[in-house]
């Protein structure tokens, strides 16, 4: 039964990457409504995947945390690396892009850094509240035997009960969806490269959290959903409402009452 279950999880991961990248591409070309029919379809897909993952949580945890994989130094280092790149790496990168754009008078880069960071903050806050409320025990608490162990509000007082959803996965997908959406707006010809790279990297983050026995598969899927939606919505809303209070307070050109022309700054991405 091991391989069919892995195949189903791989299909779930593939859906997450493909649908997220496609949705981020279409988000900037659709109308400016905050919620659309595509949003409903994507939400339904994520909900279905979450339900499908619950019965597989236990078996997938055992597959990814077996003795063979745990003793593989390359896997261990790689998993730790992608997690560090996500937290605190994503916030450091976002702040660096924002600062570089502001200092060099490149409004699109400043915009990219801020909206990516804003997406991470909003998605991370949402996930923290849900984790605390749900009180789901992390896999290692029961040695991967009790995926249904929820205690309402227990996450507020016990870090071992903050499994659902995955915070690292949320952060990774928030960054991926925000960056892909912004690239689609500024450099549409390069979305095919940036989208799969960003979403693929975010998927590795979710797998690394399962490998480290910190999250169940369903935690990862829900985290991916929250992050994907947040990044898309932040970019869509802020560009539909360029004079919103946060952007006016943080972005230099918005404070001056200007709109960002898409052609203001372009860099070659064909490397």
mmCIF file of C-alpha atoms in Angstrom:
data_model
loop_
_atom_site.group_PDB
_atom_site.id
_atom_site.type_symbol
_atom_site.label_atom_id
_atom_site.label_comp_id
_atom_site.label_asym_id
_atom_site.label_seq_id
_atom_site.Cartn_x
_atom_site.Cartn_y
_atom_site.Cartn_z
ATOM 1 C CA UNK A 1 0.000 0.000 0.000
ATOM 2 C CA UNK A 2 3.007 2.289 0.366
ATOM 3 C CA UNK A 3 3.397 3.311 -3.257
ATOM 4 C CA UNK A 4 -0.274 4.041 -4.086
ATOM 5 C CA UNK A 5 -0.403 6.312 -1.065
ATOM 6 C CA UNK A 6 2.769 8.090 -2.078
ATOM 7 C CA UNK A 7 1.342 8.467 -5.577
ATOM 8 C CA UNK A 8 -1.799 10.093 -4.179
ATOM 9 C CA UNK A 9 0.255 12.495 -2.099
ATOM 10 C CA UNK A 10 2.404 13.283 -5.146
ATOM 11 C CA UNK A 11 -0.779 14.060 -7.073
ATOM 12 C CA UNK A 12 -1.854 16.386 -4.287
ATOM 13 C CA UNK A 13 1.499 18.155 -4.392
ATOM 14 C CA UNK A 14 1.297 18.420 -8.180
ATOM 15 C CA UNK A 15 -2.169 19.961 -7.935
ATOM 16 C CA UNK A 16 -0.895 22.486 -5.408
ATOM 17 C CA UNK A 17 2.014 23.556 -7.597
ATOM 18 C CA UNK A 18 0.116 23.601 -10.904
ATOM 19 C CA UNK A 19 -3.067 25.245 -9.663
ATOM 20 C CA UNK A 20 -1.231 27.812 -7.599
ATOM 21 C CA UNK A 21 1.024 28.841 -10.459
ATOM 22 C CA UNK A 22 -1.875 28.947 -12.924
ATOM 23 C CA UNK A 23 -4.053 30.943 -10.548
ATOM 24 C CA UNK A 24 -1.299 33.436 -9.881
ATOM 25 C CA UNK A 25 -0.916 33.900 -13.632
ATOM 26 C CA UNK A 26 -4.603 34.541 -14.210
ATOM 27 C CA UNK A 27 -5.136 36.662 -11.107
ATOM 28 C CA UNK A 28 -3.567 39.780 -12.585
ATOM 29 C CA UNK A 29 -5.448 39.500 -15.869
ATOM 30 C CA UNK A 30 -8.906 38.845 -14.432
ATOM 31 C CA UNK A 31 -11.214 41.535 -13.134
ATOM 32 C CA UNK A 32 -10.216 43.158 -9.866
ATOM 33 C CA UNK A 33 -12.854 41.400 -7.756
ATOM 34 C CA UNK A 34 -11.270 40.051 -4.610
ATOM 35 C CA UNK A 35 -13.007 36.682 -4.952
ATOM 36 C CA UNK A 36 -13.760 35.044 -8.295
ATOM 37 C CA UNK A 37 -15.025 31.760 -9.702
ATOM 38 C CA UNK A 38 -11.437 30.532 -10.046
ATOM 39 C CA UNK A 39 -10.969 31.201 -6.353
ATOM 40 C CA UNK A 40 -13.945 29.005 -5.534
ATOM 41 C CA UNK A 41 -12.588 26.214 -7.740
ATOM 42 C CA UNK A 42 -9.151 26.418 -6.119
ATOM 43 C CA UNK A 43 -10.685 26.447 -2.625
ATOM 44 C CA UNK A 44 -12.789 23.396 -3.433
ATOM 45 C CA UNK A 45 -9.712 21.600 -4.721
ATOM 46 C CA UNK A 46 -7.729 22.332 -1.574
ATOM 47 C CA UNK A 47 -10.662 21.266 0.614
ATOM 48 C CA UNK A 48 -10.919 17.988 -1.265
ATOM 49 C CA UNK A 49 -7.191 17.358 -0.934
ATOM 50 C CA UNK A 50 -7.287 18.030 2.778
ATOM 51 C CA UNK A 51 -10.091 15.510 3.279
ATOM 52 C CA UNK A 52 -8.188 12.989 1.130
ATOM 53 C CA UNK A 53 -5.034 13.434 3.207
ATOM 54 C CA UNK A 54 -6.615 12.765 6.618
ATOM 55 C CA UNK A 55 -6.898 8.976 6.113
ATOM 56 C CA UNK A 56 -3.317 8.909 4.804
ATOM 57 C CA UNK A 57 -1.700 11.021 7.522
ATOM 58 C CA UNK A 58 -0.478 8.089 9.580
ATOM 59 C CA UNK A 59 0.917 5.979 6.742
ATOM 60 C CA UNK A 60 2.612 8.918 5.004
ATOM 61 C CA UNK A 61 4.247 9.947 8.256
ATOM 62 C CA UNK A 62 5.718 6.478 8.682
ATOM 63 C CA UNK A 63 6.978 6.402 5.100
ATOM 64 C CA UNK A 64 8.763 9.752 5.346
ATOM 65 C CA UNK A 65 10.185 9.245 8.837
ATOM 66 C CA UNK A 66 11.451 5.667 8.581
ATOM 67 C CA UNK A 67 14.902 4.709 9.853
ATOM 68 C CA UNK A 68 16.444 4.666 6.378
ATOM 69 C CA UNK A 69 15.415 8.223 5.506
ATOM 70 C CA UNK A 70 16.306 9.537 8.948
ATOM 71 C CA UNK A 71 19.908 8.320 8.641
ATOM 72 C CA UNK A 72 20.373 9.922 5.218
ATOM 73 C CA UNK A 73 22.572 12.953 5.904
ATOM 74 C CA UNK A 74 21.861 14.561 2.541
ATOM 75 C CA UNK A 75 18.104 14.458 3.135
ATOM 76 C CA UNK A 76 18.511 15.786 6.645
ATOM 77 C CA UNK A 77 20.695 18.707 5.594
ATOM 78 C CA UNK A 78 18.511 19.526 2.613
ATOM 79 C CA UNK A 79 15.346 19.533 4.730
ATOM 80 C CA UNK A 80 16.962 21.796 7.312
ATOM 81 C CA UNK A 81 18.232 24.093 4.569
ATOM 82 C CA UNK A 82 14.877 24.688 2.902
ATOM 83 C CA UNK A 83 13.268 25.308 6.285
ATOM 84 C CA UNK A 84 15.871 27.942 7.177
ATOM 85 C CA UNK A 85 15.456 29.525 3.751
ATOM 86 C CA UNK A 86 11.763 29.850 4.570
ATOM 87 C CA UNK A 87 12.029 30.956 8.183
ATOM 88 C CA UNK A 88 13.688 33.357 8.731
ATOM 89 C CA UNK A 89 15.027 33.480 5.160
ATOM 90 C CA UNK A 90 11.842 34.643 3.423
ATOM 91 C CA UNK A 91 11.450 37.661 5.696
ATOM 92 C CA UNK A 92 15.122 38.583 5.292
ATOM 93 C CA UNK A 93 14.857 38.322 1.490
ATOM 94 C CA UNK A 94 11.641 40.358 1.454
ATOM 95 C CA UNK A 95 13.168 43.083 3.602
ATOM 96 C CA UNK A 96 16.306 43.117 1.434
ATOM 97 C CA UNK A 97 14.277 43.503 -1.768
ATOM 98 C CA UNK A 98 12.199 46.287 -0.232
ATOM 99 C CA UNK A 99 15.285 48.134 0.991
ATOM 100 C CA UNK A 100 17.172 47.681 -2.274
ATOM 101 C CA UNK A 101 14.211 48.941 -4.285
ATOM 102 C CA UNK A 102 13.723 51.954 -2.050
ATOM 103 C CA UNK A 103 17.399 52.952 -1.951
ATOM 104 C CA UNK A 104 17.928 52.457 -5.691
ATOM 105 C CA UNK A 105 14.611 54.136 -6.611
ATOM 106 C CA UNK A 106 13.252 50.976 -8.240
ATOM 107 C CA UNK A 107 9.550 51.050 -7.242
ATOM 108 C CA UNK A 108 8.688 47.637 -8.656
ATOM 109 C CA UNK A 109 11.404 45.923 -6.599
ATOM 110 C CA UNK A 110 10.300 47.831 -3.502
ATOM 111 C CA UNK A 111 6.741 46.755 -4.264
ATOM 112 C CA UNK A 112 7.785 43.111 -4.720
ATOM 113 C CA UNK A 113 9.658 43.049 -1.410
ATOM 114 C CA UNK A 114 6.841 44.655 0.553
ATOM 115 C CA UNK A 115 3.937 42.650 -0.872
ATOM 116 C CA UNK A 116 5.817 39.391 -0.410
ATOM 117 C CA UNK A 117 6.529 40.314 3.201
ATOM 118 C CA UNK A 118 2.961 41.510 3.751
ATOM 119 C CA UNK A 119 1.621 38.193 2.432
ATOM 120 C CA UNK A 120 3.888 36.236 4.780
ATOM 121 C CA UNK A 121 2.812 38.292 7.806
ATOM 122 C CA UNK A 122 -0.912 37.963 7.076
ATOM 123 C CA UNK A 123 -0.741 34.258 6.217
ATOM 124 C CA UNK A 124 1.502 33.498 9.194
ATOM 125 C CA UNK A 125 -0.813 35.315 11.602
ATOM 126 C CA UNK A 126 -3.823 33.431 10.258
ATOM 127 C CA UNK A 127 -2.041 30.117 10.610
ATOM 128 C CA UNK A 128 -0.872 30.879 14.157
ATOM 129 C CA UNK A 129 -4.453 31.549 15.248
ATOM 130 C CA UNK A 130 -5.716 28.340 13.621
ATOM 131 C CA UNK A 131 -2.855 26.278 15.095
ATOM 132 C CA UNK A 132 -3.583 27.598 18.545
ATOM 133 C CA UNK A 133 -7.315 26.993 18.255
ATOM 134 C CA UNK A 134 -7.124 23.504 16.727
ATOM 135 C CA UNK A 135 -4.637 22.134 19.260
ATOM 136 C CA UNK A 136 -3.610 19.219 17.057
ATOM 137 C CA UNK A 137 -0.742 17.110 18.430
ATOM 138 C CA UNK A 138 2.371 16.967 16.274
ATOM 139 C CA UNK A 139 3.213 13.535 14.815
ATOM 140 C CA UNK A 140 6.198 12.931 17.104
ATOM 141 C CA UNK A 141 3.987 13.292 20.202
ATOM 142 C CA UNK A 142 2.349 9.913 19.514
ATOM 143 C CA UNK A 143 5.125 8.416 17.350
ATOM 144 C CA UNK A 144 2.986 8.936 14.233
ATOM 145 C CA UNK A 145 -0.002 7.005 15.581
ATOM 146 C CA UNK A 146 -2.670 9.636 16.401
ATOM 147 C CA UNK A 147 -3.437 12.086 13.584
ATOM 148 C CA UNK A 148 -6.937 12.710 15.019
ATOM 149 C CA UNK A 149 -5.642 14.067 18.332
ATOM 150 C CA UNK A 150 -7.181 17.555 18.488
ATOM 151 C CA UNK A 151 -7.769 19.586 21.679
ATOM 152 C CA UNK A 152 -9.560 22.890 21.210
ATOM 153 C CA UNK A 153 -7.453 25.904 22.304
ATOM 154 C CA UNK A 154 -4.579 23.651 23.479
ATOM 155 C CA UNK A 155 -2.156 25.234 21.021
ATOM 156 C CA UNK A 156 -2.189 28.489 22.990
ATOM 157 C CA UNK A 157 -0.385 26.814 25.894
ATOM 158 C CA UNK A 158 1.538 23.933 24.309
ATOM 159 C CA UNK A 159 3.834 24.075 21.276
ATOM 160 C CA UNK A 160 3.500 20.322 20.810
ATOM 161 C CA UNK A 161 -0.148 20.980 19.908
ATOM 162 C CA UNK A 162 0.402 23.454 17.088
ATOM 163 C CA UNK A 163 0.512 21.034 14.181
ATOM 164 C CA UNK A 164 -2.531 22.105 12.126
ATOM 165 C CA UNK A 165 -1.805 23.839 9.769
ATOM 166 C CA UNK A 166 1.918 23.939 8.953
ATOM 167 C CA UNK A 167 3.363 27.402 9.522
ATOM 168 C CA UNK A 168 6.511 26.881 7.445
ATOM 169 C CA UNK A 169 4.418 25.616 4.530
ATOM 170 C CA UNK A 170 2.079 28.593 4.835
ATOM 171 C CA UNK A 171 5.018 31.002 4.721
ATOM 172 C CA UNK A 172 6.609 29.276 1.741
ATOM 173 C CA UNK A 173 3.413 29.281 -0.320
ATOM 174 C CA UNK A 174 2.548 32.861 0.646
ATOM 175 C CA UNK A 175 5.922 33.974 -0.682
ATOM 176 C CA UNK A 176 5.566 31.789 -3.788
ATOM 177 C CA UNK A 177 2.114 33.060 -4.718
ATOM 178 C CA UNK A 178 2.945 36.720 -4.037
ATOM 179 C CA UNK A 179 6.204 36.634 -5.999
ATOM 180 C CA UNK A 180 4.640 34.717 -8.898
ATOM 181 C CA UNK A 181 1.723 37.160 -9.058
ATOM 182 C CA UNK A 182 4.057 40.169 -9.023
ATOM 183 C CA UNK A 183 6.325 38.672 -11.665
ATOM 184 C CA UNK A 184 3.273 37.997 -13.812
ATOM 185 C CA UNK A 185 2.404 41.692 -13.547
ATOM 186 C CA UNK A 186 5.897 43.052 -14.172
ATOM 187 C CA UNK A 187 7.620 40.440 -16.337
ATOM 188 C CA UNK A 188 4.842 38.200 -17.735
ATOM 189 C CA UNK A 189 7.153 36.401 -20.121
ATOM 190 C CA UNK A 190 9.088 34.889 -17.218
ATOM 191 C CA UNK A 191 6.206 33.523 -15.163
ATOM 192 C CA UNK A 192 6.716 30.067 -16.652
ATOM 193 C CA UNK A 193 10.155 29.978 -15.004
ATOM 194 C CA UNK A 194 9.477 31.748 -11.709
ATOM 195 C CA UNK A 195 6.133 30.081 -10.918
ATOM 196 C CA UNK A 196 7.230 26.432 -10.981
ATOM 197 C CA UNK A 197 10.490 27.288 -9.205
ATOM 198 C CA UNK A 198 8.736 29.131 -6.376
ATOM 199 C CA UNK A 199 5.891 26.649 -5.926
ATOM 200 C CA UNK A 200 8.238 23.695 -6.294
ATOM 201 C CA UNK A 201 10.465 25.102 -3.563
ATOM 202 C CA UNK A 202 7.436 25.701 -1.339
ATOM 203 C CA UNK A 203 6.380 22.082 -1.818
ATOM 204 C CA UNK A 204 9.821 20.918 -0.661
ATOM 205 C CA UNK A 205 9.317 22.940 2.506
ATOM 206 C CA UNK A 206 6.093 21.058 3.243
ATOM 207 C CA UNK A 207 7.797 17.721 2.647
ATOM 208 C CA UNK A 208 10.693 18.723 4.899
ATOM 209 C CA UNK A 209 8.289 19.434 7.763
ATOM 210 C CA UNK A 210 6.819 15.969 7.339
ATOM 211 C CA UNK A 211 10.309 14.477 7.129
ATOM 212 C CA UNK A 212 11.198 16.130 10.439
ATOM 213 C CA UNK A 213 8.026 14.663 11.953
ATOM 214 C CA UNK A 214 6.628 18.115 12.789
ATOM 215 C CA UNK A 215 3.494 17.961 10.623
ATOM 216 C CA UNK A 216 0.977 15.575 9.109
ATOM 217 C CA UNK A 217 0.254 15.614 5.363
ATOM 218 C CA UNK A 218 -3.099 17.341 5.935
ATOM 219 C CA UNK A 219 -1.302 20.109 7.889
ATOM 220 C CA UNK A 220 0.854 20.743 4.842
ATOM 221 C CA UNK A 221 -2.065 20.888 2.396
ATOM 222 C CA UNK A 222 -3.996 23.385 4.533
ATOM 223 C CA UNK A 223 -0.871 25.495 5.015
ATOM 224 C CA UNK A 224 -0.339 25.532 1.253
ATOM 225 C CA UNK A 225 -3.937 26.646 0.725
ATOM 226 C CA UNK A 226 -3.717 29.514 3.211
ATOM 227 C CA UNK A 227 -0.402 30.722 1.832
ATOM 228 C CA UNK A 228 -1.476 30.492 -1.810
ATOM 229 C CA UNK A 229 -4.711 32.405 -1.279
ATOM 230 C CA UNK A 230 -3.072 35.070 0.857
ATOM 231 C CA UNK A 231 -0.336 35.896 -1.624
ATOM 232 C CA UNK A 232 -2.752 36.072 -4.533
ATOM 233 C CA UNK A 233 -5.248 38.220 -2.635
ATOM 234 C CA UNK A 234 -2.649 40.642 -1.300
ATOM 235 C CA UNK A 235 -1.229 41.324 -4.755
ATOM 236 C CA UNK A 236 -4.664 41.535 -6.386
ATOM 237 C CA UNK A 237 -6.094 43.860 -3.753
ATOM 238 C CA UNK A 238 -3.122 46.198 -3.478
ATOM 239 C CA UNK A 239 -2.889 46.769 -7.220
ATOM 240 C CA UNK A 240 -6.649 47.208 -7.545
ATOM 241 C CA UNK A 241 -6.454 49.738 -4.680
ATOM 242 C CA UNK A 242 -3.043 51.401 -5.128
ATOM 243 C CA UNK A 243 -3.816 54.106 -2.577
ATOM 244 C CA UNK A 244 -4.641 51.768 0.290
ATOM 245 C CA UNK A 245 -3.360 52.965 3.671
ATOM 246 C CA UNK A 246 -0.615 50.392 4.156
ATOM 247 C CA UNK A 247 0.955 50.932 0.748
ATOM 248 C CA UNK A 248 0.769 54.696 1.149
ATOM 249 C CA UNK A 249 2.534 54.436 4.488
ATOM 250 C CA UNK A 250 5.243 51.988 3.377
ATOM 251 C CA UNK A 251 5.859 52.400 -0.351
ATOM 252 C CA UNK A 252 7.686 55.551 -1.386
ATOM 253 C CA UNK A 253 5.860 56.247 -4.652
ATOM 254 C CA UNK A 254 2.438 55.559 -3.103
ATOM 255 C CA UNK A 255 3.196 58.052 -0.350
ATOM 256 C CA UNK A 256 3.785 60.604 -3.087
ATOM 257 C CA UNK A 257 0.426 59.718 -4.669
ATOM 258 C CA UNK A 258 1.904 58.029 -7.741
ATOM 259 C CA UNK A 259 1.078 54.768 -9.527
ATOM 260 C CA UNK A 260 3.813 52.268 -10.361
ATOM 261 C CA UNK A 261 4.290 52.052 -14.120
ATOM 262 C CA UNK A 262 4.984 48.438 -15.003
ATOM 263 C CA UNK A 263 7.788 49.416 -17.362
ATOM 264 C CA UNK A 264 9.610 51.494 -14.716
ATOM 265 C CA UNK A 265 12.117 48.752 -14.013
ATOM 266 C CA UNK A 266 12.961 45.681 -15.996
ATOM 267 C CA UNK A 267 15.771 43.211 -15.518
ATOM 268 C CA UNK A 268 16.819 40.339 -17.769
ATOM 269 C CA UNK A 269 15.694 37.045 -16.287
ATOM 270 C CA UNK A 270 16.757 34.759 -19.128
ATOM 271 C CA UNK A 271 19.796 33.162 -17.518
#
